[in-house]
Amino acid sequence: MNLHAVRAIYRFEMARTFRTLMQSIASPVLSTSLYFVVFGAAIGRRMGALDGVSYGAFIVPGLIMLSILNESVSNASFAIYLPKWSGTIFELLSAPVSYAEALLGYVGAAATKSVMLGILILVTARVFVAYEILHPMWMAAFLILTAVSFSLFGFIIGLWAESFEQLQVVPLMILTPLTFLGGAFYSIGMLPPIWQKITLFNPVVYLISGFRWSFFGTSDVNVGTSAAATLGFLALCIAVVSWMFRTGYKLKS
Amino acid sequence: MPDPARAFLLQDRRGAPVVAVTALNKTYASGLTALKNIELTIHHGEIFALLGPNGAGKTTLINIICGIVNATSGRVLADGHDIVRDYRAARSKIGLVPQELHTDAFESVWATVTFSRGLFGKPPDAAHCERVLRELSLWDRRDARIMTLSGGMKRRVMIAKALAHEPRILFLDEPTAGVDVELRRDMWQLVRRLRDSGVTIILTTHYIEEAEEMADRIGVIHKGQLIVVEEKGLLMRKLGKRQLILHLQQPLTVLPPGLSEHPLELSDDGHTLVFTFDANRRETGIPGLLRRLSELNIDVKDLHSSESSLEDIFVGLVSERA
């Protein structure tokens, strides 16, 4: 295994994060804090508890997921799209690097950034609301699994995209609506019965539900189903990205 | 190193080719056939110049060998390693300086060079990277962001990146395109030093006089086909023409019938006769021509000879297949 290459890619990507701290870390933390101020502190005070959890605390897992999904996709897609756009991808393609090693470097760095961000938001949330984490190991597992899965998803988008506009289409037009409608700010039990059923087709519901269960022990869907859905999404992303690399999709002519 | 000594060394190294291309074909999805049945062997420690007009297939050939483009069929060995089956070993031996200036604009020179070394599987070696940067006069700019460098300096950075992992085979695709005279001279000095240290250099260039000066062997590619591969000296002897230019005392209006058996051309002003001959033949025909001129009372006030440049040969080869 070319560990030097994995380390080089990983360090290169992490260096980019630290070079753009405002954009990579400070900006998502600030926008999530605003959510806490508006929904948690201001509106949340007028709302009753959901499944025995105050509204301010209830939205913590959802907001962390919202940030992690967006940041994972954005970091990983940008990481691979930028070399494609600038032409520096030639170096990766001509290097003695396997696809798995390239993935490990790029996706590893994108997932690391997302996990760092998730932890930062978790700590920030403590300033606004009181919460406890009932199953910390499961919380960490869901956090890492989601960061890795969506970094892979972002990598796929980065490989597929042929313009900066396409790079933004999936996160803005699909991912953000799915996250907002996936129970980030509410329990799906609050929806009319028909919408409760329709919502179950939204994969983000399972991520948020499982993650929220690790905090409060209550969930919209069975936690086993949530874990299986997350693992299934991870497997699907691995399969797609493997096919893309094997065929040289939009990488090699 | 004098040419005969180099020729001997090259001959000596011919045992195992450092790059062997066999029956290589490339047709793009668009239907464009970029390479047709390429057979090519590059020897250890030589400078091989690949010449050809734009779109001839030079970059496609280089990109296939380096792993950037997939071949449609055929096989390539780099230092004995199959570039597909044994890509790790093959690629670790190869360095590539592409034609375009593809750089990480926001990175520092040092960061991008050390990144390249790691990417090619080499452990960090600050001393080597420093040596490369000093060699390319980049050491003082090691902390500068690439976006702040001039085009010439960026070209040096590209070379530094390609040398960071100590490749044994270096591809230089139009390395002097758009660089000033001084930098071009520096680069060719570096190429010579690399060649002398045992690195095999394969280069493409539009400056054919540079290929003529630098290369040990020349390959000419045209419309995807390798039409000539030859030792530079041999190529120039084989395909080059020599000419004897005779400046006449009195101008001629037409070529006298008595000279019709000689391959002569009369200049428009009638003052010059140009005699083309094959220098490799025992009988060049020059003594006979001079005798004939004397018999016809055509006085010559001056004469000199010239031979084809590599550029003349290249243009001749390409145009006859156009």
Coordinates of C-alpha atoms in Angstrom, one line a residue:
Chain A
M1 CA 0.0 0.0 0.0
N2 CA 1.3 3.5 -0.9
L3 CA 0.8 5.0 2.6
H4 CA 3.1 7.9 1.7
A5 CA 0.6 8.9 -1.0
V6 CA -2.4 8.5 1.3
R7 CA -0.7 10.7 3.8
A8 CA 0.3 13.3 1.2
I9 CA -3.3 13.6 -0.1
Y10 CA -4.7 13.7 3.4
R11 CA -2.2 16.4 4.6
F12 CA -2.7 18.4 1.5
E13 CA -6.5 18.5 2.0
M14 CA -6.3 19.2 5.7
A15 CA -3.8 22.0 4.9
R16 CA -6.5 23.5 2.6
T17 CA -9.0 23.4 5.5
F18 CA -6.6 25.2 7.9
R19 CA -5.7 27.7 5.2
T20 CA -9.4 28.6 4.9
L21 CA -10.5 28.3 8.5
M22 CA -13.2 31.0 8.2
Q23 CA -14.9 29.2 5.3
S24 CA -14.3 25.6 6.5
I25 CA -15.0 25.8 10.2
A26 CA -16.0 29.3 11.5
S27 CA -18.8 29.9 8.9
P28 CA -20.7 26.6 9.5
V29 CA -20.4 27.0 13.3
L30 CA -21.7 30.5 13.1
S31 CA -24.7 29.6 11.0
T32 CA -25.5 26.6 13.3
S33 CA -25.3 28.9 16.3
L34 CA -27.8 31.2 14.7
Y35 CA -30.2 28.2 14.3
F36 CA -29.8 27.6 18.0
V37 CA -30.5 31.2 18.8
V38 CA -33.6 31.4 16.6
F39 CA -35.2 27.9 16.9
G40 CA -33.7 26.8 20.2
A41 CA -33.7 29.8 22.5
A42 CA -36.3 32.1 20.9
I43 CA -39.0 29.9 19.3
G44 CA -38.1 26.8 21.4
R45 CA -39.1 28.4 24.7
R46 CA -42.7 28.7 23.4
M47 CA -42.8 25.0 22.3
G48 CA -43.5 22.0 24.5
A49 CA -41.2 19.1 25.0
L50 CA -40.9 16.5 22.2
D51 CA -40.7 12.9 23.5
G52 CA -39.8 14.3 26.8
V53 CA -36.9 16.4 25.4
S54 CA -36.9 20.2 25.3
Y55 CA -37.1 21.6 21.8
G56 CA -33.8 23.3 22.1
A57 CA -32.1 20.0 22.9
F58 CA -34.2 18.1 20.4
I59 CA -32.8 20.0 17.4
V60 CA -29.2 19.5 18.4
P61 CA -28.7 16.1 16.6
G62 CA -30.6 17.4 13.6
L63 CA -28.5 20.5 13.3
I64 CA -25.3 18.5 13.6
M65 CA -26.5 16.2 10.9
L66 CA -27.5 19.1 8.7
S67 CA -23.9 20.5 9.0
I68 CA -22.2 17.2 8.6
L69 CA -24.2 16.2 5.5
N70 CA -23.5 19.6 3.8
E71 CA -19.9 19.9 4.8
S72 CA -19.0 16.2 3.9
V73 CA -20.5 16.6 0.4
S74 CA -19.1 20.0 -0.1
N75 CA -15.6 19.2 1.1
A76 CA -15.2 15.9 -0.8
S77 CA -16.8 17.1 -4.0
F78 CA -14.6 20.3 -4.1
A79 CA -11.5 18.3 -3.2
I80 CA -11.7 16.1 -6.3
Y81 CA -13.4 18.6 -8.6
L82 CA -10.8 21.3 -8.1
P83 CA -7.9 19.2 -9.5
K84 CA -10.1 18.2 -12.4
W85 CA -11.0 21.8 -13.1
S86 CA -7.4 23.2 -12.7
G87 CA -5.8 20.2 -14.6
T88 CA -3.7 19.1 -11.7
I89 CA -5.5 15.8 -11.7
F90 CA -2.9 14.6 -14.2
E91 CA -0.5 14.1 -11.3
L92 CA -2.9 11.9 -9.4
L93 CA -3.7 9.8 -12.5
S94 CA 0.0 9.4 -13.3
A95 CA 1.0 8.5 -9.7
P96 CA 1.5 4.9 -8.4
V97 CA -1.7 5.3 -6.4
S98 CA -4.6 2.9 -6.3
Y99 CA -8.2 4.1 -6.3
A100 CA -8.6 2.9 -2.8
E101 CA -5.6 4.9 -1.6
A102 CA -6.9 8.0 -3.4
L103 CA -10.3 7.6 -1.7
L104 CA -8.7 7.0 1.7
G105 CA -6.8 10.3 1.3
Y106 CA -9.5 12.5 -0.1
V107 CA -12.6 11.0 1.7
G108 CA -10.6 10.5 4.9
A109 CA -9.7 14.2 5.0
A110 CA -13.3 15.3 4.1
A111 CA -14.7 13.1 6.8
T112 CA -12.2 14.3 9.4
K113 CA -13.2 17.9 8.7
S114 CA -16.9 17.0 9.1
V115 CA -16.3 15.1 12.3
M116 CA -14.3 18.0 13.7
L117 CA -17.1 20.4 12.7
G118 CA -19.7 18.1 14.3
I119 CA -17.8 18.1 17.6
L120 CA -17.4 21.8 17.4
I121 CA -21.1 22.3 16.9
L122 CA -21.8 19.9 19.7
V123 CA -19.7 21.9 22.0
T124 CA -21.2 25.2 20.8
A125 CA -24.7 23.9 21.3
R126 CA -23.9 23.4 25.0
V127 CA -23.6 27.2 25.3
F128 CA -27.3 27.5 24.3
V129 CA -29.1 24.4 25.5
A130 CA -28.6 21.6 28.1
Y131 CA -28.4 18.1 26.7
E132 CA -27.0 14.7 27.6
I133 CA -25.8 11.9 25.3
L134 CA -27.3 8.6 26.3
H135 CA -25.2 6.4 24.0
P136 CA -21.9 8.2 23.3
M137 CA -20.3 5.3 21.4
W138 CA -23.4 5.0 19.1
M139 CA -23.3 8.8 18.7
A140 CA -19.6 8.6 17.6
A141 CA -20.4 5.7 15.3
F142 CA -23.3 7.5 13.6
L143 CA -21.3 10.6 13.3
I144 CA -18.3 8.9 11.7
L145 CA -20.4 6.7 9.5
T146 CA -22.5 9.6 8.2
A147 CA -19.4 11.7 7.6
V148 CA -17.7 8.9 5.7
S149 CA -20.8 8.0 3.7
F150 CA -21.6 11.5 2.6
S151 CA -17.9 12.3 1.9
L152 CA -18.0 9.4 -0.5
F153 CA -21.3 10.8 -1.9
G154 CA -19.6 14.2 -2.3
F155 CA -16.6 12.5 -4.0
I156 CA -19.0 11.0 -6.5
I157 CA -20.6 14.4 -7.2
G158 CA -17.1 15.9 -7.7
L159 CA -16.2 13.2 -10.2
W160 CA -19.5 13.6 -12.0
A161 CA -19.7 17.4 -12.1
E162 CA -18.4 19.3 -15.1
S163 CA -19.0 22.8 -13.8
F164 CA -19.1 24.7 -10.5
E165 CA -22.9 24.9 -11.0
Q166 CA -23.3 21.2 -11.2
L167 CA -21.1 20.9 -8.1
Q168 CA -23.7 23.0 -6.2
V169 CA -26.9 21.5 -7.7
V170 CA -27.0 18.3 -5.6
P171 CA -26.2 19.8 -2.2
L172 CA -28.5 22.8 -2.7
M173 CA -31.4 21.3 -4.6
I174 CA -31.5 17.8 -3.2
L175 CA -29.5 17.4 0.0
T176 CA -30.7 20.5 1.9
P177 CA -34.4 19.9 1.2
L178 CA -34.1 16.3 2.2
T179 CA -32.3 17.3 5.5
F180 CA -34.9 20.0 6.3
L181 CA -37.7 17.5 5.6
G182 CA -35.9 14.7 7.3
G183 CA -36.8 15.7 10.8
A184 CA -33.9 18.0 11.6
F185 CA -36.4 20.4 13.3
Y186 CA -39.3 18.2 14.2
S187 CA -40.3 14.6 15.0
I188 CA -42.0 12.9 12.0
G189 CA -44.7 11.8 14.4
M190 CA -45.9 15.5 14.3
L191 CA -46.8 15.1 10.6
P192 CA -50.2 13.9 9.2
P193 CA -50.2 10.1 8.8
I194 CA -49.9 10.2 5.0
W195 CA -46.8 12.5 5.2
Q196 CA -45.3 10.2 7.9
K197 CA -45.4 7.4 5.3
I198 CA -44.0 9.5 2.5
T199 CA -41.2 10.8 4.7
L200 CA -40.0 7.3 5.2
F201 CA -38.7 7.4 1.6
N202 CA -36.3 10.2 2.6
P203 CA -33.0 8.5 3.5
V204 CA -32.0 11.4 5.7
V205 CA -34.8 10.5 8.1
Y206 CA -33.0 7.4 9.1
L207 CA -29.7 9.2 9.7
I208 CA -31.2 11.9 11.9
S209 CA -33.5 9.5 13.7
G210 CA -30.6 7.1 14.6
F211 CA -28.4 10.0 15.6
R212 CA -31.1 11.5 17.8
W213 CA -31.6 8.1 19.4
S214 CA -28.0 8.0 20.5
F215 CA -28.6 11.3 22.3
F216 CA -32.0 10.8 23.9
G217 CA -32.9 7.1 23.5
T218 CA -36.0 8.0 21.4
S219 CA -36.4 7.8 17.7
D220 CA -38.8 8.1 14.8
V221 CA -37.7 4.8 13.3
N222 CA -36.1 1.7 14.7
V223 CA -32.4 2.4 15.5
G224 CA -31.5 -0.9 13.8
T225 CA -33.2 0.2 10.6
S226 CA -31.3 3.5 10.9
A227 CA -28.0 1.8 11.2
A228 CA -28.8 -0.6 8.3
A229 CA -29.9 2.4 6.1
T230 CA -26.7 4.3 6.8
L231 CA -24.5 1.2 6.1
G232 CA -26.6 0.5 3.0
F233 CA -25.9 4.1 1.7
L234 CA -22.2 3.6 2.5
A235 CA -22.1 0.4 0.5
L236 CA -24.0 2.0 -2.4
C237 CA -21.5 4.9 -2.5
I238 CA -18.5 2.5 -2.4
A239 CA -20.0 0.5 -5.3
V240 CA -20.6 3.6 -7.4
V241 CA -17.2 5.2 -6.7
S242 CA -15.5 1.8 -7.5
W243 CA -17.3 1.6 -10.8
M244 CA -16.3 5.2 -11.6
F245 CA -12.7 4.5 -10.9
R246 CA -12.7 1.1 -12.6
T247 CA -14.1 2.6 -15.8
G248 CA -12.2 5.9 -15.5
Y249 CA -15.6 7.7 -15.6
K250 CA -14.9 11.4 -16.4
L251 CA -11.3 10.9 -15.3
K252 CA -9.6 9.1 -18.2
S253 CA -10.4 9.1 -21.8
Chain B
M1 CA 30.5 14.3 -23.7
P2 CA 31.6 14.0 -27.3
D3 CA 29.2 12.5 -29.7
P4 CA 31.1 9.3 -30.6
A5 CA 31.6 8.6 -26.9
R6 CA 27.8 9.0 -26.3
A7 CA 27.0 6.9 -29.2
F8 CA 29.2 4.2 -27.8
L9 CA 27.5 4.5 -24.4
L10 CA 24.1 4.3 -25.9
Q11 CA 25.1 1.3 -27.9
D12 CA 26.3 -0.3 -24.7
R13 CA 23.0 0.4 -22.8
R14 CA 20.9 -1.1 -25.5
G15 CA 20.4 -4.4 -23.6
A16 CA 17.1 -3.6 -21.9
P17 CA 14.9 -0.8 -23.2
V18 CA 13.7 1.6 -20.5
V19 CA 10.4 2.1 -22.4
A20 CA 9.0 -0.5 -24.9
V21 CA 5.8 0.3 -26.8
T22 CA 4.3 -2.5 -28.7
A23 CA 1.4 -2.4 -31.2
L24 CA -0.1 0.6 -29.4
N25 CA -3.4 2.0 -30.7
K26 CA -5.7 4.7 -29.4
T27 CA -9.1 5.7 -30.6
Y28 CA -11.1 8.2 -28.6
A29 CA -14.8 7.8 -27.9
S30 CA -15.4 10.6 -30.4
G31 CA -14.0 8.2 -33.1
L32 CA -10.7 10.1 -33.5
T33 CA -7.8 7.7 -34.0
A34 CA -4.9 9.3 -32.3
L35 CA -2.3 6.5 -32.5
K36 CA -1.9 3.8 -35.0
N37 CA 0.1 0.7 -34.3
I38 CA 3.0 2.5 -32.5
E39 CA 6.2 0.4 -32.0
L40 CA 8.9 2.3 -30.1
T41 CA 11.8 1.4 -27.9
I42 CA 13.6 4.0 -25.8
H43 CA 17.0 3.2 -24.4
H44 CA 18.5 3.8 -21.0
G45 CA 20.1 7.2 -20.5
E46 CA 19.3 8.7 -23.9
I47 CA 17.5 11.9 -24.8
F48 CA 14.8 11.0 -27.2
A49 CA 13.0 13.8 -29.1
L50 CA 9.5 13.1 -30.3
L51 CA 8.6 15.5 -33.1
G52 CA 5.4 16.0 -34.9
P53 CA 2.9 18.7 -35.9
N54 CA 0.1 19.7 -33.6
G55 CA -2.4 16.9 -33.2
A56 CA 0.0 14.3 -34.4
G57 CA -0.4 12.2 -31.3
K58 CA 2.7 13.1 -29.3
T59 CA 0.8 14.0 -26.1
T60 CA -1.5 11.1 -26.4
L61 CA 1.4 8.7 -26.6
I62 CA 3.1 10.3 -23.5
N63 CA -0.2 10.3 -21.6
I64 CA -0.8 6.6 -22.3
I65 CA 2.7 5.8 -21.1
C66 CA 2.2 7.9 -17.9
G67 CA -1.2 6.3 -17.2
I68 CA -3.3 9.4 -17.8
V69 CA -5.1 8.0 -20.9
N70 CA -6.1 4.4 -21.5
A71 CA -4.8 2.7 -24.6
T72 CA -7.3 1.0 -26.9
S73 CA -4.9 -1.8 -27.5
G74 CA -1.2 -2.6 -27.3
R75 CA 1.3 -2.8 -24.5
V76 CA 3.8 -0.5 -22.8
L77 CA 6.6 -1.5 -20.5
A78 CA 8.4 1.1 -18.4
D79 CA 11.6 -0.1 -17.0
G80 CA 10.4 -3.6 -17.6
H81 CA 7.0 -3.1 -15.8
D82 CA 3.7 -3.3 -17.6
I83 CA 2.0 0.1 -17.2
V84 CA -1.4 -1.5 -16.6
R85 CA -0.7 -4.8 -14.7
D86 CA 2.3 -3.5 -12.7
Y87 CA 1.3 0.2 -12.7
R88 CA 2.8 1.0 -9.3
A89 CA 6.3 -0.1 -10.2
A90 CA 6.0 1.5 -13.7
R91 CA 4.7 4.8 -12.6
S92 CA 7.1 5.2 -9.7
K93 CA 9.9 5.3 -12.3
I94 CA 8.3 8.0 -14.4
G95 CA 8.2 11.8 -14.0
L96 CA 6.0 14.0 -16.2
V97 CA 6.2 17.6 -17.0
P98 CA 3.0 18.3 -19.0
Q99 CA 2.6 20.9 -21.7
E100 CA 0.1 23.0 -19.8
L101 CA 1.0 24.8 -16.6
H102 CA -1.3 22.9 -14.2
T103 CA -0.4 24.1 -10.7
D104 CA -2.1 24.4 -7.3
A105 CA -2.3 28.2 -7.3
F106 CA -2.7 28.6 -3.6
E107 CA 0.0 26.2 -2.5
S108 CA 3.6 27.2 -1.7
V109 CA 6.4 25.9 -3.9
W110 CA 7.7 23.7 -1.0
A111 CA 4.3 22.2 -0.2
T112 CA 3.6 21.2 -3.8
V113 CA 7.0 19.7 -4.3
T114 CA 6.9 17.6 -1.1
F115 CA 3.3 16.6 -1.9
S116 CA 4.5 15.2 -5.3
R117 CA 7.2 13.2 -3.6
G118 CA 4.7 11.6 -1.2
L119 CA 2.2 11.0 -3.9
F120 CA 4.7 8.9 -5.8
G121 CA 5.4 6.8 -2.7
K122 CA 8.6 8.3 -1.5
P123 CA 9.3 9.0 2.1
P124 CA 9.9 12.7 3.0
D125 CA 13.4 13.8 2.1
A126 CA 13.9 17.5 2.7
A127 CA 17.5 17.4 1.5
H128 CA 16.5 16.0 -1.9
C129 CA 13.7 18.5 -2.3
E130 CA 16.0 21.3 -1.4
R131 CA 18.6 20.1 -4.0
V132 CA 15.9 20.0 -6.7
L133 CA 14.7 23.5 -5.8
R134 CA 18.2 24.9 -5.7
E135 CA 19.0 23.2 -9.1
L136 CA 16.0 25.0 -10.6
S137 CA 16.7 28.3 -8.8
L138 CA 13.5 28.0 -6.8
W139 CA 15.0 27.7 -3.4
D140 CA 14.6 31.5 -2.6
R141 CA 10.9 31.2 -3.6
R142 CA 10.1 28.0 -1.7
D143 CA 7.6 29.8 0.6
A144 CA 6.0 31.8 -2.2
R145 CA 2.5 30.8 -3.4
I146 CA 2.5 29.4 -6.9
M147 CA 0.0 32.0 -8.1
T148 CA 2.5 34.8 -7.4
L149 CA 5.2 33.2 -9.7
S150 CA 5.9 34.2 -13.3
G151 CA 5.1 31.7 -16.1
G152 CA 8.7 30.7 -16.3
M153 CA 9.0 30.0 -12.6
K154 CA 5.8 28.0 -12.7
R155 CA 7.3 25.9 -15.5
R156 CA 10.3 25.3 -13.1
V157 CA 7.9 24.3 -10.4
M158 CA 6.4 21.7 -12.7
I159 CA 9.8 20.3 -13.4
A160 CA 10.7 20.3 -9.6
K161 CA 7.5 18.4 -9.0
A162 CA 8.3 15.8 -11.6
L163 CA 11.8 15.4 -10.2
A164 CA 10.7 15.2 -6.5
H165 CA 10.4 11.4 -6.5
E166 CA 13.7 10.8 -8.3
P167 CA 12.3 9.3 -11.5
R168 CA 14.5 7.3 -13.9
I169 CA 12.4 8.3 -16.9
L170 CA 11.4 11.9 -17.5
F171 CA 8.8 13.0 -20.0
L172 CA 9.0 16.7 -20.9
D173 CA 6.1 17.7 -23.1
E174 CA 7.0 21.0 -24.7
P175 CA 9.0 22.1 -21.7
T176 CA 10.3 25.3 -23.3
A177 CA 7.0 26.5 -24.7
G178 CA 6.6 30.2 -23.8
V179 CA 9.7 30.5 -21.7
D180 CA 12.4 33.1 -22.2
V181 CA 15.8 32.4 -23.8
E182 CA 17.7 32.4 -20.5
L183 CA 15.3 29.9 -18.8
R184 CA 15.3 27.8 -21.9
R185 CA 19.1 27.6 -21.8
D186 CA 19.0 26.7 -18.1
M187 CA 16.5 24.0 -18.7
W188 CA 18.5 22.3 -21.4
Q189 CA 21.5 22.4 -19.1
L190 CA 19.5 20.7 -16.5
V191 CA 18.3 18.1 -19.0
R192 CA 21.9 17.4 -19.9
R193 CA 22.8 17.0 -16.2
L194 CA 19.9 14.7 -15.7
R195 CA 20.9 12.6 -18.7
D196 CA 24.4 12.4 -17.5
S197 CA 23.1 11.1 -14.1
G198 CA 21.4 8.3 -15.9
V199 CA 17.9 9.7 -16.3
T200 CA 16.3 8.8 -19.6
I201 CA 14.6 11.9 -21.2
I202 CA 11.8 11.8 -23.6
L203 CA 10.8 15.2 -24.9
T204 CA 8.6 16.9 -27.4
T205 CA 9.4 20.3 -28.6
H206 CA 8.4 22.8 -31.3
Y207 CA 11.9 24.2 -31.3
I208 CA 13.4 21.6 -33.7
E209 CA 16.9 23.2 -33.5
E210 CA 16.8 22.3 -29.8
A211 CA 16.0 18.7 -30.6
E212 CA 18.8 18.8 -33.2
E213 CA 21.2 20.1 -30.5
M214 CA 20.0 17.9 -27.6
A215 CA 18.6 14.6 -28.7
D216 CA 20.4 11.3 -29.2
R217 CA 17.6 9.9 -31.3
I218 CA 14.6 11.4 -33.0
G219 CA 11.2 10.1 -33.6
V220 CA 8.7 11.7 -36.0
I221 CA 5.1 11.1 -35.4
H222 CA 2.5 12.2 -38.0
K223 CA -1.3 11.5 -38.0
G224 CA -0.9 9.0 -35.3
Q225 CA 1.9 7.0 -37.0
L226 CA 5.5 6.9 -36.1
I227 CA 7.1 7.5 -39.5
V228 CA 10.7 7.7 -38.5
V229 CA 12.8 6.6 -35.5
E230 CA 16.5 7.1 -36.0
E231 CA 19.8 8.1 -34.4
K232 CA 20.0 11.9 -35.0
G233 CA 23.3 11.8 -36.9
L234 CA 22.1 8.9 -39.0
L235 CA 18.8 10.5 -39.7
M236 CA 20.5 13.6 -40.9
R237 CA 22.9 11.7 -43.0
K238 CA 20.2 9.5 -44.5
L239 CA 17.5 12.1 -45.1
G240 CA 19.5 15.2 -45.2
K241 CA 20.5 16.8 -48.5
R242 CA 23.7 18.6 -49.3
Q243 CA 23.9 21.4 -51.7
L244 CA 26.7 23.1 -53.5
I245 CA 26.0 26.8 -54.2
L246 CA 27.9 28.3 -57.1
H247 CA 28.0 32.1 -57.5
L248 CA 28.5 33.0 -61.1
Q249 CA 30.7 35.7 -62.6
Q250 CA 28.2 36.5 -65.3
P251 CA 24.4 35.9 -64.8
L252 CA 22.6 33.3 -66.9
T253 CA 19.2 33.8 -68.4
V254 CA 18.4 30.1 -68.7
L255 CA 20.1 26.9 -67.7
P256 CA 22.3 25.9 -70.7
P257 CA 21.2 22.6 -72.3
G258 CA 24.8 21.3 -71.7
L259 CA 24.0 21.2 -68.0
S260 CA 20.7 19.4 -68.2
E261 CA 22.1 16.1 -67.0
H262 CA 23.1 17.7 -63.6
P263 CA 20.5 18.3 -60.8
L264 CA 20.8 22.1 -60.9
E265 CA 18.6 25.0 -60.2
L266 CA 19.2 28.5 -61.4
S267 CA 18.2 31.3 -59.1
D268 CA 15.7 33.9 -60.3
D269 CA 18.4 36.6 -60.7
G270 CA 20.6 34.1 -62.7
H271 CA 23.6 34.7 -60.5
T272 CA 23.5 31.4 -58.5
L273 CA 23.4 27.7 -59.4
V274 CA 22.4 25.3 -56.7
F275 CA 23.6 21.7 -57.1
T276 CA 21.9 19.1 -54.9
F277 CA 23.9 15.9 -54.2
D278 CA 24.0 12.8 -52.0
A279 CA 27.0 13.1 -49.7
N280 CA 26.8 9.4 -48.8
R281 CA 27.6 8.3 -52.4
R282 CA 31.2 7.9 -53.5
E283 CA 30.6 9.9 -56.6
T284 CA 29.0 13.2 -55.7
G285 CA 29.2 14.5 -59.2
I286 CA 30.9 17.7 -58.2
P287 CA 34.2 17.2 -60.2
G288 CA 32.1 16.4 -63.4
L289 CA 30.0 19.5 -62.9
L290 CA 33.0 21.8 -62.4
R291 CA 34.6 20.3 -65.5
R292 CA 31.4 20.9 -67.5
L293 CA 31.1 24.5 -66.3
S294 CA 34.7 25.1 -67.4
E295 CA 34.0 23.6 -70.8
L296 CA 30.9 25.8 -71.2
N297 CA 33.0 28.9 -70.2
I298 CA 30.8 29.6 -67.2
D299 CA 33.0 31.2 -64.6
V300 CA 32.4 30.7 -60.9
K301 CA 33.5 33.5 -58.6
D302 CA 32.7 31.7 -55.3
L303 CA 31.2 28.5 -54.1
H304 CA 30.1 27.0 -50.7
S305 CA 28.2 24.0 -49.5
S306 CA 25.3 23.6 -47.1
E307 CA 23.4 20.7 -45.5
S308 CA 19.8 20.2 -44.4
S309 CA 18.9 21.1 -40.9
L310 CA 16.7 18.7 -38.8
E311 CA 13.9 21.2 -39.4
D312 CA 14.3 20.8 -43.2
I313 CA 14.2 17.0 -42.8
F314 CA 11.2 17.2 -40.5
V315 CA 9.2 19.5 -42.8
G316 CA 10.1 17.3 -45.7
L317 CA 9.0 14.1 -43.9
V318 CA 5.7 15.6 -42.8
S319 CA 4.8 17.4 -46.0
E320 CA 5.4 14.4 -48.2
R321 CA 2.8 12.5 -46.1
A322 CA 0.4 15.4 -45.8

